[in-house]
Short mmCIF file of C-alpha atoms in Angstrom, two decimals:
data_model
loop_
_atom_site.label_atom_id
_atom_site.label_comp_id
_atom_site.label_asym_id
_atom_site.label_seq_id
_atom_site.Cartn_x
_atom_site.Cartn_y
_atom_site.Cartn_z
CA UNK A 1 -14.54 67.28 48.14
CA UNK A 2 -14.66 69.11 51.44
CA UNK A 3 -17.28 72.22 52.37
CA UNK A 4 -14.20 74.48 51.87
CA UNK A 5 -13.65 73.25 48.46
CA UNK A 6 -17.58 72.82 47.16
CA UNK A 7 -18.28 76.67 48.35
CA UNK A 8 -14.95 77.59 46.62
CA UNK A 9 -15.99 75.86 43.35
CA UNK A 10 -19.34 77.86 43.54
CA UNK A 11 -17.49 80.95 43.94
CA UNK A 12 -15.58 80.09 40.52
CA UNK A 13 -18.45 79.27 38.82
CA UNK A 14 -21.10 82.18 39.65
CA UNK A 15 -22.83 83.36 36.81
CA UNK A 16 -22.73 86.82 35.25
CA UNK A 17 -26.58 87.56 35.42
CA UNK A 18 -29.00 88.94 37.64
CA UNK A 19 -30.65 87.10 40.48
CA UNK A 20 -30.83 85.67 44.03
CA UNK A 21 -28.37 83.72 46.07
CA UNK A 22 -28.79 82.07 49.21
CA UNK A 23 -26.06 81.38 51.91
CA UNK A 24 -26.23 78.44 54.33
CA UNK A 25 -24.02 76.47 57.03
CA UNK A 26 -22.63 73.76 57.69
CA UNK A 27 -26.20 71.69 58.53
CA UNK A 28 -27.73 73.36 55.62
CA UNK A 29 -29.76 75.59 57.28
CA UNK A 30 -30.70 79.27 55.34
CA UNK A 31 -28.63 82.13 56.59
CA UNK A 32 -29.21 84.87 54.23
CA UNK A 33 -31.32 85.64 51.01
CA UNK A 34 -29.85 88.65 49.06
CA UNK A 35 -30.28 89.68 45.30
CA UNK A 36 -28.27 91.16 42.50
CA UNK A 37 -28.00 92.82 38.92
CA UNK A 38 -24.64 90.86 38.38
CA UNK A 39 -24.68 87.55 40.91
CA UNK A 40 -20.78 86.83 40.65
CA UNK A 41 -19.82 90.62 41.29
CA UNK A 42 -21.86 90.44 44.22
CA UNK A 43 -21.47 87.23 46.12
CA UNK A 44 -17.79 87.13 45.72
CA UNK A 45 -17.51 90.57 47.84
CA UNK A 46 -18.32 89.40 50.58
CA UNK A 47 -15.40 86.66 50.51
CA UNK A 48 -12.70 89.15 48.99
CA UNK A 49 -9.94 90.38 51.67
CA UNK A 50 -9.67 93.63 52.86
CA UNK A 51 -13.22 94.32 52.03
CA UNK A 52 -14.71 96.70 55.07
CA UNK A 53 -17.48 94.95 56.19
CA UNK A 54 -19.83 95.35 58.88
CA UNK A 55 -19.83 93.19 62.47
CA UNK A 56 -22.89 91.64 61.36
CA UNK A 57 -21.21 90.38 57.83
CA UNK A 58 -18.36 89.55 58.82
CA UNK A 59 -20.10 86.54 61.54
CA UNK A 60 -22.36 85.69 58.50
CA UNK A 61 -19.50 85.37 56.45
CA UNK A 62 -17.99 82.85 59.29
CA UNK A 63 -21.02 81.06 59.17
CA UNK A 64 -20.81 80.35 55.60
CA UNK A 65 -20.51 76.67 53.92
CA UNK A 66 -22.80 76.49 51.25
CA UNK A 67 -24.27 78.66 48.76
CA UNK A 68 -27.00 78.12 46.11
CA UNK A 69 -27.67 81.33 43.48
CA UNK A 70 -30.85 81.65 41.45
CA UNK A 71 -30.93 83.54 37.94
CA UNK A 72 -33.34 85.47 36.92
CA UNK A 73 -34.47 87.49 33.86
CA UNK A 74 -34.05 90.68 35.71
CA UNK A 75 -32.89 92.52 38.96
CA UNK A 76 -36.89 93.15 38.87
CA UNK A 77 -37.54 89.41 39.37
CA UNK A 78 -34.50 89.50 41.59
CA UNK A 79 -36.00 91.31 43.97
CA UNK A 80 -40.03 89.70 44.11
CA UNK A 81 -38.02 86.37 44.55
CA UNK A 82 -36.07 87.56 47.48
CA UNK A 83 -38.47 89.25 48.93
CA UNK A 84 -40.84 86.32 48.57
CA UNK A 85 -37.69 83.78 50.20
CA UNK A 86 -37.49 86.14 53.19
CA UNK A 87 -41.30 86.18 53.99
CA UNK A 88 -40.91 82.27 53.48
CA UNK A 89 -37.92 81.16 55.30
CA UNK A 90 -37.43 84.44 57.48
CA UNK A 91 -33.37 83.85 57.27
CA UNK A 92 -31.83 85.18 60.70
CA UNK A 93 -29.09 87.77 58.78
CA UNK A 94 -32.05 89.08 57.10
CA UNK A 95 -33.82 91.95 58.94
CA UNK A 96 -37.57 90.18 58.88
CA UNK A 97 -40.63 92.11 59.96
CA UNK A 98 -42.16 90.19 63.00
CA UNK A 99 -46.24 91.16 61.31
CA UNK A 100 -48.42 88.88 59.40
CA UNK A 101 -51.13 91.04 60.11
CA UNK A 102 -53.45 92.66 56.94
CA UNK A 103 -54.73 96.00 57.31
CA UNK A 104 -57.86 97.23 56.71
CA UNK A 105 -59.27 99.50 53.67
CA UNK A 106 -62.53 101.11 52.33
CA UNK A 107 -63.74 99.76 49.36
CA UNK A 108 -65.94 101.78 46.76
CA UNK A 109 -67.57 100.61 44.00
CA UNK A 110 -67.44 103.27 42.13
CA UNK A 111 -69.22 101.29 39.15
CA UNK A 112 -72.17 100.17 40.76
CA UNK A 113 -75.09 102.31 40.07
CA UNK A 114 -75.21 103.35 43.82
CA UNK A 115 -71.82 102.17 45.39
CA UNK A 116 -71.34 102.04 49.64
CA UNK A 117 -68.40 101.54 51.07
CA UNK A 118 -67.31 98.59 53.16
CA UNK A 119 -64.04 97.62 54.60
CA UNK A 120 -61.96 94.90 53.22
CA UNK A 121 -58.13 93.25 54.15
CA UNK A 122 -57.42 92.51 50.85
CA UNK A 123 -56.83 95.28 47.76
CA UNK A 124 -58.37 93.42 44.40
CA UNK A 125 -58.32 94.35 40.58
CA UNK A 126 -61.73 94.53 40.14
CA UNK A 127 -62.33 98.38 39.33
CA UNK A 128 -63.61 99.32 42.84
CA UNK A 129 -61.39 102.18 44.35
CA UNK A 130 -59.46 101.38 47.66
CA UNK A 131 -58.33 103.81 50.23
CA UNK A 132 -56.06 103.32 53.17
CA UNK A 133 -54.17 100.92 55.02
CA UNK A 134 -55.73 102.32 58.25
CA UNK A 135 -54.25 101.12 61.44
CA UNK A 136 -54.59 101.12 64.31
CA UNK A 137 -58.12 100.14 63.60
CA UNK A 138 -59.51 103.45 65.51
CA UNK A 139 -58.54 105.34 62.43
CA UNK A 140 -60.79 103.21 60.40
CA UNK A 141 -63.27 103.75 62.81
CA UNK A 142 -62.82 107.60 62.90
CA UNK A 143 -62.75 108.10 59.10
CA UNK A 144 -65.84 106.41 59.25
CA UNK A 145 -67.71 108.47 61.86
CA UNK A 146 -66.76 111.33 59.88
CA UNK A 147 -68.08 110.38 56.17
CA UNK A 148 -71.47 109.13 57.87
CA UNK A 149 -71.71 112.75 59.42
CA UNK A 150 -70.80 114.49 56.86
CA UNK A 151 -72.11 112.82 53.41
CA UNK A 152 -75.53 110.95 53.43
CA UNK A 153 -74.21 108.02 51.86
CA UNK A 154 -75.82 105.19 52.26
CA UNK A 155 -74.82 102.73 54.67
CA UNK A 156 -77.08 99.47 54.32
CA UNK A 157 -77.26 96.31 52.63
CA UNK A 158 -79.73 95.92 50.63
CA UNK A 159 -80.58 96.22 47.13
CA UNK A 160 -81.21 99.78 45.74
CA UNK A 161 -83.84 99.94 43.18
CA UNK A 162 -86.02 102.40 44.43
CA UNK A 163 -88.70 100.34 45.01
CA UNK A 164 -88.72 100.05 48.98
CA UNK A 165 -91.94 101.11 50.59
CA UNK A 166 -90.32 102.84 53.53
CA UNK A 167 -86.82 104.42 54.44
CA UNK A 168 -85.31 103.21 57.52
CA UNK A 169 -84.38 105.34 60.51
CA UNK A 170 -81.08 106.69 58.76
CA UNK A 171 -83.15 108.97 56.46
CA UNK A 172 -85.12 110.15 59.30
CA UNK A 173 -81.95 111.67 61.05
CA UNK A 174 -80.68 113.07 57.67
CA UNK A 175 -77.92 110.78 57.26
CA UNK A 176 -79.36 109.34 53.95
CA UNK A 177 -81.40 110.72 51.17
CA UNK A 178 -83.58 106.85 50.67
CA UNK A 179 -82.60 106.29 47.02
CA UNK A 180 -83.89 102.84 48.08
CA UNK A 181 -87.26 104.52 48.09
CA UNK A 182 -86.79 106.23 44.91
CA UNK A 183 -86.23 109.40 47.23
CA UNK A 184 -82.88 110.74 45.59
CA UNK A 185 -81.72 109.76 41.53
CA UNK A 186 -78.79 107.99 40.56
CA UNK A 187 -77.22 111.00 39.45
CA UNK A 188 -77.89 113.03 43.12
CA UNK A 189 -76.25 109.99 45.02
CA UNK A 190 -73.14 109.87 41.92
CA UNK A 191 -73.11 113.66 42.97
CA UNK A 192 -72.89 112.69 46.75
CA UNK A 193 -70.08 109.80 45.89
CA UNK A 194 -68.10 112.01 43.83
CA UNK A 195 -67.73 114.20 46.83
CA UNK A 196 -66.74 111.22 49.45
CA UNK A 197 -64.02 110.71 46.80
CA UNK A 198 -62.71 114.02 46.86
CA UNK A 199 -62.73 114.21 51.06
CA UNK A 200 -60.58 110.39 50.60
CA UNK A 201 -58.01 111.66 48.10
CA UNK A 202 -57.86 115.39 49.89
CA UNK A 203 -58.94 117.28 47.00
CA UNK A 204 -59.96 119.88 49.38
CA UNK A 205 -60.49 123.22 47.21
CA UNK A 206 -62.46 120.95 44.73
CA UNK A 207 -64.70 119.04 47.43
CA UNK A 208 -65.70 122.56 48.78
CA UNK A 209 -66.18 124.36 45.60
CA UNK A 210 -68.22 122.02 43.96
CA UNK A 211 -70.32 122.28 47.76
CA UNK A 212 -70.55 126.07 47.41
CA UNK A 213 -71.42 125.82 43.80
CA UNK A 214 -74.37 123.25 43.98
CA UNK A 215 -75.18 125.08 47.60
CA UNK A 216 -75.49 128.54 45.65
CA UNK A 217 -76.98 126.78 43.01
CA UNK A 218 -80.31 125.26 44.87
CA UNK A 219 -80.60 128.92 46.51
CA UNK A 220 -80.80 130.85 42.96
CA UNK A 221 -83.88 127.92 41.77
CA UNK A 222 -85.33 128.76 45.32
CA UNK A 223 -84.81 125.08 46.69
CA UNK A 224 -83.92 126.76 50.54
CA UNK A 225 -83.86 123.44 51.86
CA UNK A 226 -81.10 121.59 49.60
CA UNK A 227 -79.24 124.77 50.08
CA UNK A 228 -79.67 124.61 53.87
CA UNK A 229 -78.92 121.12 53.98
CA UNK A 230 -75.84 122.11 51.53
CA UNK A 231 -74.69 125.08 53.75
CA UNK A 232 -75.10 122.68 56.80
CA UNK A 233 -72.68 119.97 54.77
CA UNK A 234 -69.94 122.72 53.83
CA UNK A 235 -69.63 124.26 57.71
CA UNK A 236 -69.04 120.09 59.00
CA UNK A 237 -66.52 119.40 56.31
CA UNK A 238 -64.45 122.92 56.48
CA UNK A 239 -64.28 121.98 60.20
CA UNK A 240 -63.53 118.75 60.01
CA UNK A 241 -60.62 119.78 57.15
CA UNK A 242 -59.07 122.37 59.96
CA UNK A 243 -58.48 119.57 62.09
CA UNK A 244 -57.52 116.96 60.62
CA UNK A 245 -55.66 117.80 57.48
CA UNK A 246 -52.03 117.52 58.85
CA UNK A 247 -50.45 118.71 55.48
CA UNK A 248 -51.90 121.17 52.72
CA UNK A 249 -49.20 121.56 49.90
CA UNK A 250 -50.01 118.43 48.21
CA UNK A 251 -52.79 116.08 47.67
CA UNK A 252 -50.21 112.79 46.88
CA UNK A 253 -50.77 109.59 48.62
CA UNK A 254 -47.88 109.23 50.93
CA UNK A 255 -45.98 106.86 52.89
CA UNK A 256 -43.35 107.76 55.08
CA UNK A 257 -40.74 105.58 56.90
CA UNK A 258 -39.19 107.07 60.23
CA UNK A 259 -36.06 105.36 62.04
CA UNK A 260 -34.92 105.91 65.59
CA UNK A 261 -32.55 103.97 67.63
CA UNK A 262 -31.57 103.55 71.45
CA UNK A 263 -28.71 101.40 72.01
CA UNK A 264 -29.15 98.49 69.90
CA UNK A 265 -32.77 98.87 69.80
CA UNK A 266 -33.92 100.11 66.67
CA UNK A 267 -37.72 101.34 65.60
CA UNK A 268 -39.21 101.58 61.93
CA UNK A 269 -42.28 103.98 61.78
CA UNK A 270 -44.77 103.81 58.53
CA UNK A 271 -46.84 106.92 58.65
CA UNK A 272 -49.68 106.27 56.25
CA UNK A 273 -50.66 109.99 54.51
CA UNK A 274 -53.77 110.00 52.48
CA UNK A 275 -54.47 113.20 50.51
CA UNK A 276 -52.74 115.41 53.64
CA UNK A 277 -54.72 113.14 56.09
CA UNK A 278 -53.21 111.14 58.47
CA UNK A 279 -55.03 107.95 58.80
CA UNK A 280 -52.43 105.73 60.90
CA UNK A 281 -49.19 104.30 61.17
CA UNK A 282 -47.68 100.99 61.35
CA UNK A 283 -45.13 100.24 63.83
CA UNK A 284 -41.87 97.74 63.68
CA UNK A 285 -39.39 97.02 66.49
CA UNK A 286 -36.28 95.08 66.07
CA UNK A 287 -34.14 94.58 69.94
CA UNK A 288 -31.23 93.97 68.68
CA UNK A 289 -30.26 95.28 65.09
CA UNK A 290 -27.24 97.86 66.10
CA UNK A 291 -25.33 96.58 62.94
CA UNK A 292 -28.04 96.90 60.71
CA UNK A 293 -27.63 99.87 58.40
CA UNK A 294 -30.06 102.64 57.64
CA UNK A 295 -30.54 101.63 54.38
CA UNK A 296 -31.08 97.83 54.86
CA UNK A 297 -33.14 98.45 57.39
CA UNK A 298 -35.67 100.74 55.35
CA UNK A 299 -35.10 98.92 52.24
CA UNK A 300 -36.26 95.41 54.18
CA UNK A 301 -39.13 97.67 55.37
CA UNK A 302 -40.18 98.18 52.13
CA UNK A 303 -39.82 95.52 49.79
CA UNK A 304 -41.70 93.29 52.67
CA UNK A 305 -44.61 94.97 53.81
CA UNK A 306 -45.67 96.28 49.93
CA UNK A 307 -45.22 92.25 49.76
CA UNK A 308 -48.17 91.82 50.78
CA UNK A 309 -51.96 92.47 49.49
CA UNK A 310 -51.52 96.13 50.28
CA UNK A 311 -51.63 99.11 47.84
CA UNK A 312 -48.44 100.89 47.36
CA UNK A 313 -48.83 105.06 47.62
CA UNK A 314 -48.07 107.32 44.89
CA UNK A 315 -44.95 108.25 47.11
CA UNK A 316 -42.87 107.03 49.62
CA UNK A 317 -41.07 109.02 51.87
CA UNK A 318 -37.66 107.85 53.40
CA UNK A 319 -34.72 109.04 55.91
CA UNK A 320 -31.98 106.90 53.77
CA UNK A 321 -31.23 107.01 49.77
CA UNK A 322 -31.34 103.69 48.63
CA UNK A 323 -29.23 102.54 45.59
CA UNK A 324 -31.22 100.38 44.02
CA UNK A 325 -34.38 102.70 44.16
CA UNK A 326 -34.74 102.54 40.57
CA UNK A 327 -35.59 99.00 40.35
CA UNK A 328 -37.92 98.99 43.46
CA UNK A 329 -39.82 102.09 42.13
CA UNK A 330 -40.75 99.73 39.42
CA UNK A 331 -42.07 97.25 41.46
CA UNK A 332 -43.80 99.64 43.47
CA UNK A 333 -45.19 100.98 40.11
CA UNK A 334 -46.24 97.41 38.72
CA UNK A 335 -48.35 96.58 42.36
CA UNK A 336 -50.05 100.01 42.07
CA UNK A 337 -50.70 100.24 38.30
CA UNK A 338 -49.20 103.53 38.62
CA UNK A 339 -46.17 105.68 38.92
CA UNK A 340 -44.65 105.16 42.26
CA UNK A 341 -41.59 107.19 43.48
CA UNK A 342 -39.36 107.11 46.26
CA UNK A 343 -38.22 110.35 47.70
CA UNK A 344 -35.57 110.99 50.45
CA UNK A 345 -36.13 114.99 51.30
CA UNK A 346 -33.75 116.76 52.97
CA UNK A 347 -35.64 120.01 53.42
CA UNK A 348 -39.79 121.01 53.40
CA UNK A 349 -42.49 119.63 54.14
CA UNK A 350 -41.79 116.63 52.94
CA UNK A 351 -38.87 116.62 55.27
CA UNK A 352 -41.10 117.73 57.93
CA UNK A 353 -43.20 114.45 57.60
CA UNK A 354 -40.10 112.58 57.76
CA UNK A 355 -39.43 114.23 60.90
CA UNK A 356 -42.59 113.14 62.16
CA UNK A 357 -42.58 110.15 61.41
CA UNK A 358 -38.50 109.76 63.05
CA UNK A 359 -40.26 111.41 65.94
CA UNK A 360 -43.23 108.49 66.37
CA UNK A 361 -40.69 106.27 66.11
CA UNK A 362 -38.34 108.11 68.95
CA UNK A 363 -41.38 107.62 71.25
CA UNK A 364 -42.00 103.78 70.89
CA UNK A 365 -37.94 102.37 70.51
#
């Protein structure tokens, strides 16, 4: 039996379930990895005549002598197992993102008795909070700077018992209260951690009430020096808040995917939004993808960079509606732990971030 005839018997024979199916040539190599919620409905369109297909399908479709389909329990499953094919074999009809790179977060402990915050690459289940990805790396860097001025959080290693015989030079210049010493309680540094938590999520209004309430509080029991130090705390963080909040209407954790093109350069833009903060953005640049849609080109995007260790965001912005957005909000969802959903504004704010984020990529394509 000739190719012709083998990939024609697989065409007869393609089963009416969910799944993944691979294409290759004529030396066996892997073209193309796609899935689907019915396998024969899908792989026989792109042999059926008259269909309108796109340049870049219709030389895949040339290429063709072999295909191989994989069911699976779900169009779920269907889509971890292609996603985890691409990232494997990085097929050259797929659009593959050219980054192996893993991005940095802050890690708190938020169950330890007196949790610091460190930066990690990898996003575990093991009750700690995470915040970010920040890249470039500067934003890390920034966000940093900024907690260390603002909240006296403690930023050493070693173990808090309050049994240390001195503080070390960081309590000396105000930038921690010593609860190694037994200088500040459990419950005045959970008071202190509650409030880096609020200025990481951008619960704004809260973070600065509960300031102004515990600043007027220390003033009415005649403590003039909390409330200084209190009233010295709000001013930094208001100011801080006026510059760098980009976005005040919501407090959601946000991702949002630009796309800009210049001939047959295209370039993907993933503004990372945390609580109306912008900590960074991650960049993607394909030369020559002119035939690549909108929406294959954001839904690639998406299903493999949240392939990795990273935490998806509560919501994720994009310029192009995507069909199947059902079934990769539930992916989404089952990575976070959460409710994820995928939004495509066409007016807002919202849309405004989506403009921004076209606009970053406009600049680098």
């Amino acid at each position: 039996m000739n190719l012709a005839a083998t990939l024609q018997s697989k065409l007869d024979h393609l089963p009416d379930q969910p799944g993944v199916y691979l294409f290759r040539d004529e030396q066996g190599e892997l073209l193309y990895v796609g899935k689907a919620a019915v396998l024969s409905n899908r792989v026989r369109s792109y042999f059926q005549k008259g269909t309108d297909r796109s340049p870049k399908t219709t030389v895949l479709v040339g290429h063709i002598a072999d295909l191989e389909t994989i069911v699976t329990r779900s169009e779920l499953e269907a889509l971890i197992l292609e996603s985890n094919l691409i990232k494997q074999h990085r097929p050259r009809f797929n659009v593959v993102l050219r980054d192996d790179k893993q991005y940095p977060y802050l890690r708190l402990p938020v169950k330890e008795d007196f949790p610091r915050l460190s930066i990690v690459r990898r996003v575990q289940q093991d009750g700690a909070l995470y915040y970010g990805p920040y890249t470039p790396a500067g934003a890390l860097r920034e966000t940093l700077k900024v907690i260390k001025k603002a909240f006296p959080l403690a930023t050493c290693t070693i173990e808090i018992d309050g049994k240390a015989e001195r503080a070390c030079i960081e309590f000396e210049i105000k930038r921690c209260m010593a609860p190694c010493t037994g200088n500040q309680s459990k419950e005045d540094y959970q008071h202190i951690v509650s409030q880096v938590r609020q200025f990481l999520e951008g619960r704004d209004h809260e973070l600065l009430d509960d300031l102004r309430t515990r600043m007027e509080g220390a003033a009415e029991r005649e403590e003039f020096e909390e409330a200084a130090r209190l009233r010295d705390r709000l001013f930094n963080i208001e100011r801080i808040l006026e510059k760098q909040r980009i976005t005040q209407t919501t407090t959601t954790d946000q991702d949002v995917i630009g796309l800009a093109r210049q001939g047959s350069a295209v370039d993907l833009q993933i503004l990372f939004v945390r609580g109306g903060l912008l900590i960074g953005r991650k960049d993607f640049f394909w030369p020559h993808s002119a035939d690549a849609g909108d929406e294959e080109l954001v839904r690639s995007a998406i299903e493999q960079f949240y392939n990795k260790d990273g935490q998806p965001p509560k919501e994720l912005l994009i310029p192009a509606a995507l069909d199947d957005a059902a079934v990769i909000e539930e992916w989404l969802s089952g990575k976070r732990g959460t409710t994820v959903r995928i939004v495509a504004p066409e007016r807002g704010v919202k849309h405004q971030l989506l403009l921004l984020a076209e606009e970053n990529a406009g600049a680098a394509v």
